PDB file of C-alpha atoms in Angstrom:
ATOM      1  CA  MET E   1       0.022   0.040  -0.370  1.00  0.00           C
ATOM      2  CA  VAL E   2       1.285   3.376  -0.600  1.00  0.00           C
ATOM      3  CA  GLY E   3       0.283   6.381   1.133  1.00  0.00           C
ATOM      4  CA  LEU E   4      -2.169   6.022   4.210  1.00  0.00           C
ATOM      5  CA  LYS E   5      -5.147   3.389   3.816  1.00  0.00           C
ATOM      6  CA  PRO E   6      -8.727   4.053   3.195  1.00  0.00           C
ATOM      7  CA  SER E   7     -11.005   4.862   6.423  1.00  0.00           C
ATOM      8  CA  ASP E   8     -13.594   2.375   7.599  1.00  0.00           C
ATOM      9  CA  VAL E   9     -15.205   4.881   8.410  1.00  0.00           C
ATOM     10  CA  PRO E  10     -16.457   7.245   5.311  1.00  0.00           C
ATOM     11  CA  PRO E  11     -15.688  11.175   5.784  1.00  0.00           C
ATOM     12  CA  PRO E  12     -18.158  13.239   7.006  1.00  0.00           C
ATOM     13  CA  LEU E  13     -19.137  16.000   5.755  1.00  0.00           C
ATOM     14  CA  GLY E  14     -16.661  18.297   7.647  1.00  0.00           C
ATOM     15  CA  VAL E  15     -13.691  16.419   6.434  1.00  0.00           C
ATOM     16  CA  LYS E  16     -14.479  16.324   2.388  1.00  0.00           C
ATOM     17  CA  VAL E  17     -14.859  20.483   2.541  1.00  0.00           C
ATOM     18  CA  LEU E  18     -11.331  21.436   4.575  1.00  0.00           C
ATOM     19  CA  SER E  19      -9.219  18.745   2.527  1.00  0.00           C
ATOM     20  CA  ALA E  20     -11.438  19.956  -0.908  1.00  0.00           C
ATOM     21  CA  GLY E  21     -10.223  23.209  -0.226  1.00  0.00           C
ATOM     22  CA  THR E  22      -6.810  22.744   1.633  1.00  0.00           C
ATOM     23  CA  ALA E  23      -5.812  20.112  -1.450  1.00  0.00           C
ATOM     24  CA  ALA E  24      -7.261  22.763  -4.252  1.00  0.00           C
ATOM     25  CA  CYS E  25      -4.363  25.408  -2.523  1.00  0.00           C
ATOM     26  CA  ILE E  26      -1.982  22.778  -2.257  1.00  0.00           C
ATOM     27  CA  ALA E  27      -2.346  22.372  -6.158  1.00  0.00           C
ATOM     28  CA  ASP E  28      -2.760  25.958  -7.391  1.00  0.00           C
ATOM     29  CA  LEU E  29       0.545  27.047  -5.532  1.00  0.00           C
ATOM     30  CA  VAL E  30       2.425  23.985  -7.396  1.00  0.00           C
ATOM     31  CA  THR E  31       0.566  24.521 -10.934  1.00  0.00           C
ATOM     32  CA  PHE E  32      -0.399  28.589 -10.743  1.00  0.00           C
ATOM     33  CA  PRO E  33       2.682  29.752 -12.690  1.00  0.00           C
ATOM     34  CA  LEU E  34       1.194  27.694 -16.463  1.00  0.00           C
ATOM     35  CA  ASP E  35      -2.396  28.749 -15.103  1.00  0.00           C
ATOM     36  CA  THR E  36      -0.799  32.403 -15.469  1.00  0.00           C
ATOM     37  CA  ALA E  37       0.972  31.399 -18.580  1.00  0.00           C
ATOM     38  CA  LYS E  38      -2.463  30.023 -20.185  1.00  0.00           C
ATOM     39  CA  VAL E  39      -4.533  33.315 -19.421  1.00  0.00           C
ATOM     40  CA  ARG E  40      -1.916  34.908 -21.093  1.00  0.00           C
ATOM     41  CA  LEU E  41      -2.104  32.717 -24.069  1.00  0.00           C
ATOM     42  CA  GLN E  42      -5.738  33.137 -24.005  1.00  0.00           C
ATOM     43  CA  ILE E  43      -5.700  36.741 -24.499  1.00  0.00           C
ATOM     44  CA  GLN E  44      -3.465  37.394 -26.861  1.00  0.00           C
ATOM     45  CA  GLY E  45      -5.018  38.305 -30.224  1.00  0.00           C
ATOM     46  CA  GLU E  46      -7.069  41.168 -27.938  1.00  0.00           C
ATOM     47  CA  LYS E  47      -6.857  44.443 -29.060  1.00  0.00           C
ATOM     48  CA  VAL E  48      -5.564  45.632 -25.402  1.00  0.00           C
ATOM     49  CA  ALA E  49      -3.609  42.632 -25.234  1.00  0.00           C
ATOM     50  CA  VAL E  50      -1.998  43.803 -28.116  1.00  0.00           C
ATOM     51  CA  GLU E  51      -1.644  47.780 -27.307  1.00  0.00           C
ATOM     52  CA  ALA E  52      -0.180  46.824 -23.793  1.00  0.00           C
ATOM     53  CA  THR E  53       2.514  44.022 -24.875  1.00  0.00           C
ATOM     54  CA  LYS E  54       3.760  46.099 -27.993  1.00  0.00           C
ATOM     55  CA  ASN E  55       6.762  43.662 -29.448  1.00  0.00           C
ATOM     56  CA  ILE E  56       6.127  40.844 -26.893  1.00  0.00           C
ATOM     57  CA  ARG E  57       4.415  38.312 -28.708  1.00  0.00           C
ATOM     58  CA  TYR E  58       3.991  35.344 -26.494  1.00  0.00           C
ATOM     59  CA  ARG E  59       4.775  31.284 -28.118  1.00  0.00           C
ATOM     60  CA  GLY E  60       4.064  28.087 -26.285  1.00  0.00           C
ATOM     61  CA  VAL E  61       3.747  28.008 -22.649  1.00  0.00           C
ATOM     62  CA  PHE E  62       7.012  27.732 -22.030  1.00  0.00           C
ATOM     63  CA  GLY E  63       7.800  30.168 -24.001  1.00  0.00           C
ATOM     64  CA  THR E  64       5.078  32.428 -22.547  1.00  0.00           C
ATOM     65  CA  ILE E  65       6.695  30.942 -18.935  1.00  0.00           C
ATOM     66  CA  SER E  66      10.462  32.213 -20.655  1.00  0.00           C
ATOM     67  CA  THR E  67       9.312  35.976 -21.690  1.00  0.00           C
ATOM     68  CA  MET E  68       7.427  36.379 -18.386  1.00  0.00           C
ATOM     69  CA  VAL E  69       9.968  35.886 -16.016  1.00  0.00           C
ATOM     70  CA  ARG E  70      12.724  38.452 -18.766  1.00  0.00           C
ATOM     71  CA  THR E  71      10.655  40.793 -19.501  1.00  0.00           C
ATOM     72  CA  GLU E  72       8.810  41.178 -16.002  1.00  0.00           C
ATOM     73  CA  GLY E  73       9.907  39.236 -13.503  1.00  0.00           C
ATOM     74  CA  PRO E  74       9.455  35.178 -12.040  1.00  0.00           C
ATOM     75  CA  ARG E  75       6.961  37.069  -9.227  1.00  0.00           C
ATOM     76  CA  SER E  76       5.128  37.865 -12.246  1.00  0.00           C
ATOM     77  CA  LEU E  77       3.785  34.012 -13.055  1.00  0.00           C
ATOM     78  CA  TYR E  78       2.378  34.420  -9.499  1.00  0.00           C
ATOM     79  CA  ASN E  79       0.234  37.258 -10.429  1.00  0.00           C
ATOM     80  CA  GLY E  80      -3.370  36.880  -8.176  1.00  0.00           C
ATOM     81  CA  LEU E  81      -2.539  34.261  -5.975  1.00  0.00           C
ATOM     82  CA  VAL E  82      -4.058  35.725  -3.311  1.00  0.00           C
ATOM     83  CA  ALA E  83      -7.367  35.747  -4.948  1.00  0.00           C
ATOM     84  CA  GLY E  84      -6.719  31.703  -6.334  1.00  0.00           C
ATOM     85  CA  LEU E  85      -6.073  31.158  -3.357  1.00  0.00           C
ATOM     86  CA  GLN E  86      -9.365  32.244  -1.488  1.00  0.00           C
ATOM     87  CA  ARG E  87     -11.412  31.267  -4.826  1.00  0.00           C
ATOM     88  CA  GLN E  88     -10.087  27.932  -4.114  1.00  0.00           C
ATOM     89  CA  MET E  89     -10.937  27.902  -0.524  1.00  0.00           C
ATOM     90  CA  ALA E  90     -14.516  28.996  -1.285  1.00  0.00           C
ATOM     91  CA  PHE E  91     -14.983  27.380  -4.488  1.00  0.00           C
ATOM     92  CA  ALA E  92     -13.720  23.868  -3.875  1.00  0.00           C
ATOM     93  CA  SER E  93     -14.359  23.282  -0.897  1.00  0.00           C
ATOM     94  CA  ILE E  94     -17.896  23.407  -2.455  1.00  0.00           C
ATOM     95  CA  ARG E  95     -17.769  21.918  -5.622  1.00  0.00           C
ATOM     96  CA  ILE E  96     -15.805  18.777  -4.558  1.00  0.00           C
ATOM     97  CA  GLY E  97     -16.530  18.315  -0.983  1.00  0.00           C
ATOM     98  CA  LEU E  98     -20.281  18.472  -1.760  1.00  0.00           C
ATOM     99  CA  TYR E  99     -20.049  16.071  -4.773  1.00  0.00           C
ATOM    100  CA  ASP E 100     -20.204  12.846  -2.884  1.00  0.00           C
ATOM    101  CA  ASN E 101     -23.119  14.081  -0.567  1.00  0.00           C
ATOM    102  CA  VAL E 102     -24.774  15.886  -3.456  1.00  0.00           C
ATOM    103  CA  LYS E 103     -24.454  12.871  -5.486  1.00  0.00           C
ATOM    104  CA  SER E 104     -26.246  10.692  -3.015  1.00  0.00           C
ATOM    105  CA  PHE E 105     -28.649  13.497  -2.065  1.00  0.00           C
ATOM    106  CA  TYR E 106     -29.771  12.240  -5.976  1.00  0.00           C
ATOM    107  CA  THR E 107     -29.615   8.629  -5.677  1.00  0.00           C
ATOM    108  CA  GLY E 108     -31.519   8.788  -1.987  1.00  0.00           C
ATOM    109  CA  GLY E 109     -28.538   6.890  -0.341  1.00  0.00           C
ATOM    110  CA  LYS E 110     -28.065   4.121  -3.061  1.00  0.00           C
ATOM    111  CA  ASP E 111     -24.592   2.939  -4.021  1.00  0.00           C
ATOM    112  CA  ASN E 112     -23.117   2.871  -6.997  1.00  0.00           C
ATOM    113  CA  PRO E 113     -25.282   6.095  -8.518  1.00  0.00           C
ATOM    114  CA  ASN E 114     -25.254   5.755 -12.672  1.00  0.00           C
ATOM    115  CA  ILE E 115     -23.161   8.281 -15.296  1.00  0.00           C
ATOM    116  CA  GLY E 116     -26.290  10.622 -15.710  1.00  0.00           C
ATOM    117  CA  ILE E 117     -26.513  11.074 -11.640  1.00  0.00           C
ATOM    118  CA  ARG E 118     -23.325  11.582 -11.308  1.00  0.00           C
ATOM    119  CA  ILE E 119     -23.141  14.252 -14.240  1.00  0.00           C
ATOM    120  CA  LEU E 120     -26.319  15.972 -12.786  1.00  0.00           C
ATOM    121  CA  ALA E 121     -24.577  16.203  -8.878  1.00  0.00           C
ATOM    122  CA  GLY E 122     -20.980  17.046 -10.460  1.00  0.00           C
ATOM    123  CA  CYS E 123     -23.021  20.519 -12.556  1.00  0.00           C
ATOM    124  CA  THR E 124     -24.956  20.845  -8.963  1.00  0.00           C
ATOM    125  CA  THR E 125     -21.923  21.633  -7.270  1.00  0.00           C
ATOM    126  CA  GLY E 126     -19.767  23.422  -9.579  1.00  0.00           C
ATOM    127  CA  ALA E 127     -22.769  26.074 -10.706  1.00  0.00           C
ATOM    128  CA  MET E 128     -22.904  26.461  -6.821  1.00  0.00           C
ATOM    129  CA  ALA E 129     -19.124  26.745  -6.632  1.00  0.00           C
ATOM    130  CA  VAL E 130     -19.506  29.791  -8.970  1.00  0.00           C
ATOM    131  CA  SER E 131     -22.118  31.623  -7.032  1.00  0.00           C
ATOM    132  CA  MET E 132     -19.950  31.349  -4.459  1.00  0.00           C
ATOM    133  CA  ALA E 133     -17.112  31.901  -5.325  1.00  0.00           C
ATOM    134  CA  GLN E 134     -16.230  34.132  -8.990  1.00  0.00           C
ATOM    135  CA  PRO E 135     -15.075  37.648  -7.362  1.00  0.00           C
ATOM    136  CA  THR E 136     -12.315  35.752  -6.648  1.00  0.00           C
ATOM    137  CA  ASP E 137     -11.771  34.411 -10.011  1.00  0.00           C
ATOM    138  CA  VAL E 138     -12.305  37.780 -11.573  1.00  0.00           C
ATOM    139  CA  VAL E 139     -10.214  39.236  -9.420  1.00  0.00           C
ATOM    140  CA  LYS E 140      -7.072  36.522 -10.175  1.00  0.00           C
ATOM    141  CA  VAL E 141      -8.002  36.513 -13.628  1.00  0.00           C
ATOM    142  CA  ARG E 142      -7.498  40.409 -14.004  1.00  0.00           C
ATOM    143  CA  PHE E 143      -4.215  40.285 -12.056  1.00  0.00           C
ATOM    144  CA  GLN E 144      -2.834  36.971 -14.128  1.00  0.00           C
ATOM    145  CA  ALA E 145      -3.554  39.266 -17.135  1.00  0.00           C
ATOM    146  CA  GLN E 146      -1.758  42.537 -16.659  1.00  0.00           C
ATOM    147  CA  MET E 147       1.578  43.615 -17.736  1.00  0.00           C
ATOM    148  CA  ASN E 148       4.501  44.164 -14.744  1.00  0.00           C
ATOM    149  CA  LEU E 149       5.906  45.942 -17.693  1.00  0.00           C
ATOM    150  CA  GLN E 150       7.678  50.051 -17.246  1.00  0.00           C
ATOM    151  CA  GLY E 151       5.397  52.563 -19.203  1.00  0.00           C
ATOM    152  CA  VAL E 152       2.405  50.570 -18.802  1.00  0.00           C
ATOM    153  CA  ALA E 153       0.142  51.315 -16.047  1.00  0.00           C
ATOM    154  CA  ARG E 154      -1.251  48.447 -13.931  1.00  0.00           C
ATOM    155  CA  ARG E 155      -5.013  47.515 -13.436  1.00  0.00           C
ATOM    156  CA  TYR E 156      -4.659  46.696  -9.522  1.00  0.00           C
ATOM    157  CA  ASN E 157      -1.963  46.896  -6.772  1.00  0.00           C
ATOM    158  CA  GLY E 158      -3.252  44.946  -4.628  1.00  0.00           C
ATOM    159  CA  THR E 159      -5.978  42.173  -4.006  1.00  0.00           C
ATOM    160  CA  MET E 160      -8.266  44.328  -1.306  1.00  0.00           C
ATOM    161  CA  GLN E 161      -8.020  47.126  -3.639  1.00  0.00           C
ATOM    162  CA  ALA E 162      -8.833  45.662  -7.017  1.00  0.00           C
ATOM    163  CA  TYR E 163     -12.277  44.453  -5.144  1.00  0.00           C
ATOM    164  CA  ARG E 164     -12.769  47.400  -4.134  1.00  0.00           C
ATOM    165  CA  GLN E 165     -12.277  49.537  -7.328  1.00  0.00           C
ATOM    166  CA  ILE E 166     -14.149  46.835  -9.160  1.00  0.00           C
ATOM    167  CA  PHE E 167     -17.606  46.960  -7.368  1.00  0.00           C
ATOM    168  CA  LEU E 168     -16.628  50.840  -7.158  1.00  0.00           C
ATOM    169  CA  GLN E 169     -16.149  51.166 -11.583  1.00  0.00           C
ATOM    170  CA  GLU E 170     -17.973  48.557 -12.264  1.00  0.00           C
ATOM    171  CA  GLY E 171     -21.246  48.588  -9.197  1.00  0.00           C
ATOM    172  CA  LEU E 172     -22.074  44.504  -8.472  1.00  0.00           C
ATOM    173  CA  ARG E 173     -22.111  43.208 -11.684  1.00  0.00           C
ATOM    174  CA  GLY E 174     -18.371  43.461 -12.020  1.00  0.00           C
ATOM    175  CA  LEU E 175     -17.501  41.435  -9.678  1.00  0.00           C
ATOM    176  CA  TRP E 176     -20.200  38.679 -10.630  1.00  0.00           C
ATOM    177  CA  LYS E 177     -18.705  39.389 -14.899  1.00  0.00           C
ATOM    178  CA  GLY E 178     -19.021  36.283 -16.635  1.00  0.00           C
ATOM    179  CA  THR E 179     -20.309  34.481 -14.248  1.00  0.00           C
ATOM    180  CA  LEU E 180     -22.459  32.532 -17.358  1.00  0.00           C
ATOM    181  CA  PRO E 181     -19.128  31.018 -18.876  1.00  0.00           C
ATOM    182  CA  ASN E 182     -18.260  30.784 -15.724  1.00  0.00           C
ATOM    183  CA  ILE E 183     -20.949  28.095 -14.927  1.00  0.00           C
ATOM    184  CA  THR E 184     -21.720  26.926 -18.088  1.00  0.00           C
ATOM    185  CA  ARG E 185     -17.507  26.404 -17.875  1.00  0.00           C
ATOM    186  CA  ASN E 186     -17.432  25.287 -14.162  1.00  0.00           C
ATOM    187  CA  ALA E 187     -20.429  22.800 -14.668  1.00  0.00           C
ATOM    188  CA  LEU E 188     -18.532  20.791 -17.557  1.00  0.00           C
ATOM    189  CA  VAL E 189     -15.286  20.805 -15.514  1.00  0.00           C
ATOM    190  CA  ASN E 190     -16.733  19.534 -12.593  1.00  0.00           C
ATOM    191  CA  CYS E 191     -19.012  17.462 -13.948  1.00  0.00           C
ATOM    192  CA  THR E 192     -16.290  15.957 -16.528  1.00  0.00           C
ATOM    193  CA  GLU E 193     -13.664  15.866 -14.033  1.00  0.00           C
ATOM    194  CA  LEU E 194     -15.528  14.147 -11.116  1.00  0.00           C
ATOM    195  CA  VAL E 195     -17.291  11.958 -12.939  1.00  0.00           C
ATOM    196  CA  SER E 196     -13.538  10.714 -15.214  1.00  0.00           C
ATOM    197  CA  TYR E 197     -11.905  10.267 -11.852  1.00  0.00           C
ATOM    198  CA  ASP E 198     -14.739   8.391 -10.272  1.00  0.00           C
ATOM    199  CA  LEU E 199     -15.190   5.949 -13.876  1.00  0.00           C
ATOM    200  CA  ILE E 200     -11.449   5.714 -13.759  1.00  0.00           C
ATOM    201  CA  LYS E 201     -10.969   4.840 -10.394  1.00  0.00           C
ATOM    202  CA  GLU E 202     -13.714   2.947 -10.086  1.00  0.00           C
ATOM    203  CA  ALA E 203     -12.615   0.793 -13.590  1.00  0.00           C
ATOM    204  CA  ILE E 204      -8.695   0.435 -12.457  1.00  0.00           C
ATOM    205  CA  LEU E 205     -10.128  -0.896  -8.862  1.00  0.00           C
ATOM    206  CA  GLY E 206     -13.319  -3.588 -10.485  1.00  0.00           C
ATOM    207  CA  HIS E 207     -10.378  -4.340 -13.385  1.00  0.00           C
ATOM    208  CA  LYS E 208      -7.667  -5.203  -9.629  1.00  0.00           C
ATOM    209  CA  LEU E 209      -5.497  -3.344 -11.918  1.00  0.00           C
ATOM    210  CA  MET E 210      -4.214  -1.708  -8.732  1.00  0.00           C
ATOM    211  CA  SER E 211      -5.008  -1.164  -5.441  1.00  0.00           C
ATOM    212  CA  ASP E 212      -6.652   1.897  -3.869  1.00  0.00           C
ATOM    213  CA  ASN E 213      -3.293   3.669  -3.211  1.00  0.00           C
ATOM    214  CA  LEU E 214      -1.220   6.902  -4.502  1.00  0.00           C
ATOM    215  CA  PRO E 215      -0.570   4.897  -8.481  1.00  0.00           C
ATOM    216  CA  CYS E 216      -4.341   4.538  -8.123  1.00  0.00           C
ATOM    217  CA  HIS E 217      -4.963   8.083  -7.566  1.00  0.00           C
ATOM    218  CA  PHE E 218      -2.730   9.126 -10.050  1.00  0.00           C
ATOM    219  CA  VAL E 219      -4.063   7.784 -13.062  1.00  0.00           C
ATOM    220  CA  SER E 220      -7.396   8.643 -12.550  1.00  0.00           C
ATOM    221  CA  ALA E 221      -6.245  12.595 -11.803  1.00  0.00           C
ATOM    222  CA  PHE E 222      -3.994  12.325 -15.194  1.00  0.00           C
ATOM    223  CA  GLY E 223      -6.704  10.420 -17.539  1.00  0.00           C
ATOM    224  CA  ALA E 224      -9.585  12.720 -16.050  1.00  0.00           C
ATOM    225  CA  GLY E 225      -7.408  16.176 -16.889  1.00  0.00           C
ATOM    226  CA  PHE E 226      -6.661  15.322 -19.940  1.00  0.00           C
ATOM    227  CA  ILE E 227     -10.299  15.114 -21.030  1.00  0.00           C
ATOM    228  CA  THR E 228     -11.512  17.897 -18.983  1.00  0.00           C
ATOM    229  CA  THR E 229      -9.391  20.095 -21.291  1.00  0.00           C
ATOM    230  CA  VAL E 230     -10.593  18.937 -24.686  1.00  0.00           C
ATOM    231  CA  ILE E 231     -13.996  19.250 -23.631  1.00  0.00           C
ATOM    232  CA  ALA E 232     -13.819  22.776 -21.384  1.00  0.00           C
ATOM    233  CA  SER E 233     -11.171  24.522 -23.125  1.00  0.00           C
ATOM    234  CA  PRO E 234     -13.324  26.841 -25.542  1.00  0.00           C
ATOM    235  CA  VAL E 235     -15.463  27.786 -22.734  1.00  0.00           C
ATOM    236  CA  ASP E 236     -12.610  28.416 -20.486  1.00  0.00           C
ATOM    237  CA  VAL E 237     -11.437  30.843 -23.544  1.00  0.00           C
ATOM    238  CA  VAL E 238     -14.392  32.402 -23.329  1.00  0.00           C
ATOM    239  CA  LYS E 239     -14.713  32.701 -20.034  1.00  0.00           C
ATOM    240  CA  THR E 240     -11.195  34.648 -19.426  1.00  0.00           C
ATOM    241  CA  ARG E 241     -11.516  36.828 -22.357  1.00  0.00           C
ATOM    242  CA  TYR E 242     -15.075  38.231 -21.380  1.00  0.00           C
ATOM    243  CA  MET E 243     -14.017  38.354 -17.366  1.00  0.00           C
ATOM    244  CA  ASN E 244     -10.490  40.245 -18.314  1.00  0.00           C
ATOM    245  CA  SER E 245     -11.909  42.785 -20.991  1.00  0.00           C
ATOM    246  CA  PRO E 246     -12.772  46.285 -20.413  1.00  0.00           C
ATOM    247  CA  PRO E 247     -16.237  47.578 -19.757  1.00  0.00           C
ATOM    248  CA  GLY E 248     -17.614  47.671 -23.141  1.00  0.00           C
ATOM    249  CA  GLN E 249     -15.403  46.296 -25.235  1.00  0.00           C
ATOM    250  CA  TYR E 250     -18.416  42.664 -25.672  1.00  0.00           C
ATOM    251  CA  LYS E 251     -22.311  43.193 -25.016  1.00  0.00           C
ATOM    252  CA  SER E 252     -21.630  39.488 -24.186  1.00  0.00           C
ATOM    253  CA  ALA E 253     -20.196  36.162 -23.489  1.00  0.00           C
ATOM    254  CA  VAL E 254     -21.763  34.787 -26.517  1.00  0.00           C
ATOM    255  CA  ASN E 255     -20.717  38.135 -28.521  1.00  0.00           C
ATOM    256  CA  CYS E 256     -17.282  37.760 -26.967  1.00  0.00           C
ATOM    257  CA  ALA E 257     -17.371  33.911 -28.508  1.00  0.00           C
ATOM    258  CA  TRP E 258     -18.570  35.225 -31.777  1.00  0.00           C
ATOM    259  CA  THR E 259     -16.312  38.171 -32.377  1.00  0.00           C
ATOM    260  CA  MET E 260     -13.697  35.399 -31.774  1.00  0.00           C
ATOM    261  CA  MET E 261     -14.818  32.826 -33.885  1.00  0.00           C
ATOM    262  CA  THR E 262     -15.229  36.005 -36.862  1.00  0.00           C
ATOM    263  CA  LYS E 263     -11.587  37.586 -36.841  1.00  0.00           C
ATOM    264  CA  GLU E 264      -9.075  34.579 -34.752  1.00  0.00           C
ATOM    265  CA  GLY E 265     -11.406  31.532 -36.375  1.00  0.00           C
ATOM    266  CA  PRO E 266     -12.123  28.313 -34.451  1.00  0.00           C
ATOM    267  CA  THR E 267      -8.696  27.820 -33.572  1.00  0.00           C
ATOM    268  CA  ALA E 268      -8.472  30.685 -30.959  1.00  0.00           C
ATOM    269  CA  PHE E 269     -11.099  28.703 -28.557  1.00  0.00           C
ATOM    270  CA  TYR E 270      -7.890  26.136 -28.344  1.00  0.00           C
ATOM    271  CA  LYS E 271      -5.741  28.706 -27.242  1.00  0.00           C
ATOM    272  CA  GLY E 272      -3.340  28.280 -24.829  1.00  0.00           C
ATOM    273  CA  PHE E 273      -4.589  24.171 -24.998  1.00  0.00           C
ATOM    274  CA  VAL E 274      -1.079  23.067 -24.043  1.00  0.00           C
ATOM    275  CA  PRO E 275      -0.718  25.135 -20.864  1.00  0.00           C
ATOM    276  CA  SER E 276      -4.561  24.137 -19.706  1.00  0.00           C
ATOM    277  CA  PHE E 277      -3.298  20.960 -20.912  1.00  0.00           C
ATOM    278  CA  LEU E 278      -0.279  20.765 -18.362  1.00  0.00           C
ATOM    279  CA  ARG E 279      -1.786  23.212 -15.610  1.00  0.00           C
ATOM    280  CA  LEU E 280      -5.098  21.250 -15.602  1.00  0.00           C
ATOM    281  CA  GLY E 281      -3.510  17.509 -15.963  1.00  0.00           C
ATOM    282  CA  SER E 282      -0.860  18.626 -13.189  1.00  0.00           C
ATOM    283  CA  TRP E 283      -3.646  19.840 -11.135  1.00  0.00           C
ATOM    284  CA  ASN E 284      -5.523  17.267 -10.919  1.00  0.00           C
ATOM    285  CA  VAL E 285      -3.054  15.230  -9.896  1.00  0.00           C
ATOM    286  CA  VAL E 286      -2.372  17.496  -7.260  1.00  0.00           C
ATOM    287  CA  MET E 287      -5.063  17.450  -6.262  1.00  0.00           C
ATOM    288  CA  PHE E 288      -6.891  14.410  -6.136  1.00  0.00           C
ATOM    289  CA  VAL E 289      -3.577  12.783  -4.171  1.00  0.00           C
ATOM    290  CA  SER E 290      -3.534  15.348  -1.752  1.00  0.00           C
ATOM    291  CA  PHE E 291      -7.266  15.763  -1.068  1.00  0.00           C
ATOM    292  CA  GLU E 292      -7.067  11.506  -1.213  1.00  0.00           C
ATOM    293  CA  GLN E 293      -4.474  11.479   1.505  1.00  0.00           C
ATOM    294  CA  LEU E 294      -6.080  14.483   3.479  1.00  0.00           C
ATOM    295  CA  LYS E 295      -9.121  12.854   4.206  1.00  0.00           C
ATOM    296  CA  ARG E 296      -7.469   9.473   5.140  1.00  0.00           C
ATOM    297  CA  ALA E 297      -5.157  11.372   7.622  1.00  0.00           C
ATOM    298  CA  MET E 298      -8.168  13.381   8.787  1.00  0.00           C
ATOM    299  CA  MET E 299      -9.817  10.144  10.026  1.00  0.00           C
ATOM    300  CA  ALA E 300      -6.461   8.741  11.128  1.00  0.00           C
ATOM    301  CA  SER E 301      -6.409  12.129  13.278  1.00  0.00           C
ATOM    302  CA  LYS E 302     -10.051  11.794  14.503  1.00  0.00           C
ATOM    303  CA  LYS E 303      -9.973   7.790  14.720  1.00  0.00           C
ATOM    304  CA  LYS E 304      -6.888   8.203  17.105  1.00  0.00           C
ATOM    305  CA  MET E 305      -8.690  11.222  19.142  1.00  0.00           C
ATOM    306  CA  GLU E 306     -11.186   9.485  19.800  1.00  0.00           C
ATOM    307  CA  ALA E 307      -9.357   6.433  21.148  1.00  0.00           C
ATOM    308  CA  THR E 308      -7.445   8.451  22.971  1.00  0.00           C
ATOM    309  CA  MET E 309     -10.923   9.978  25.323  1.00  0.00           C
TER     310      MET E 309
END
């Protein structure tokens, strides 16, 4: 057995929620530069982005990271990290931590739910999470998109100042900008990610290819990351551009998608695909492995505490 053994007793809701939020923060700390590179590649081609970067051109994930370090310094790779961690504690705690309970709710407590129930549960927790965490996502994306270049005015100087400035200049609608594409994107991501992980893990265990340990979690998470990237990338690109856009650039998320299609062609929807996969694949691996181990560690600690009382 590699890693901690699974608990004999199913973890309670509090353990799952806390484990999910913490595991997602760990995953963000590890993969954040890839996410920042993805955002820069996704907004490349926009008029505002072109004017800001002038002669700077991003080419590929590692080329983007190299260019950012050379022109803006290594700290630029972690632009928006504070908002990113805030997002994960509000977002992942709900979408991942509540998934099993919502799945059980839809089945009436029965085991082995069908794929339709799993998809419904994933869409439900994904939509719930977005409605809570949307402002943190808006601030994160805007920080990742802004350039740390001499002669280029910074849009925001701090996380709390960004929340305040967006609220004062754009109102509550600004903080919840892009909610519809984000709900669409995260409903897709959440149900694809969690359902894929569920099904791959169950198939591995059912065919006795591996036991319920770290290698099994690694393989399941990697597969889920690839499937999720393929399905969610177009919506993710639209979400990123719409969230980052100044007031008036796009009439709606649909208008943003149409503008991309007419001006840049269908390949624009898969801009940043490689960093998206590198980020989402590695994020899934770190998150799910951490999530499984944190749940088990918390349950083991709880069992020891109960034994000493």
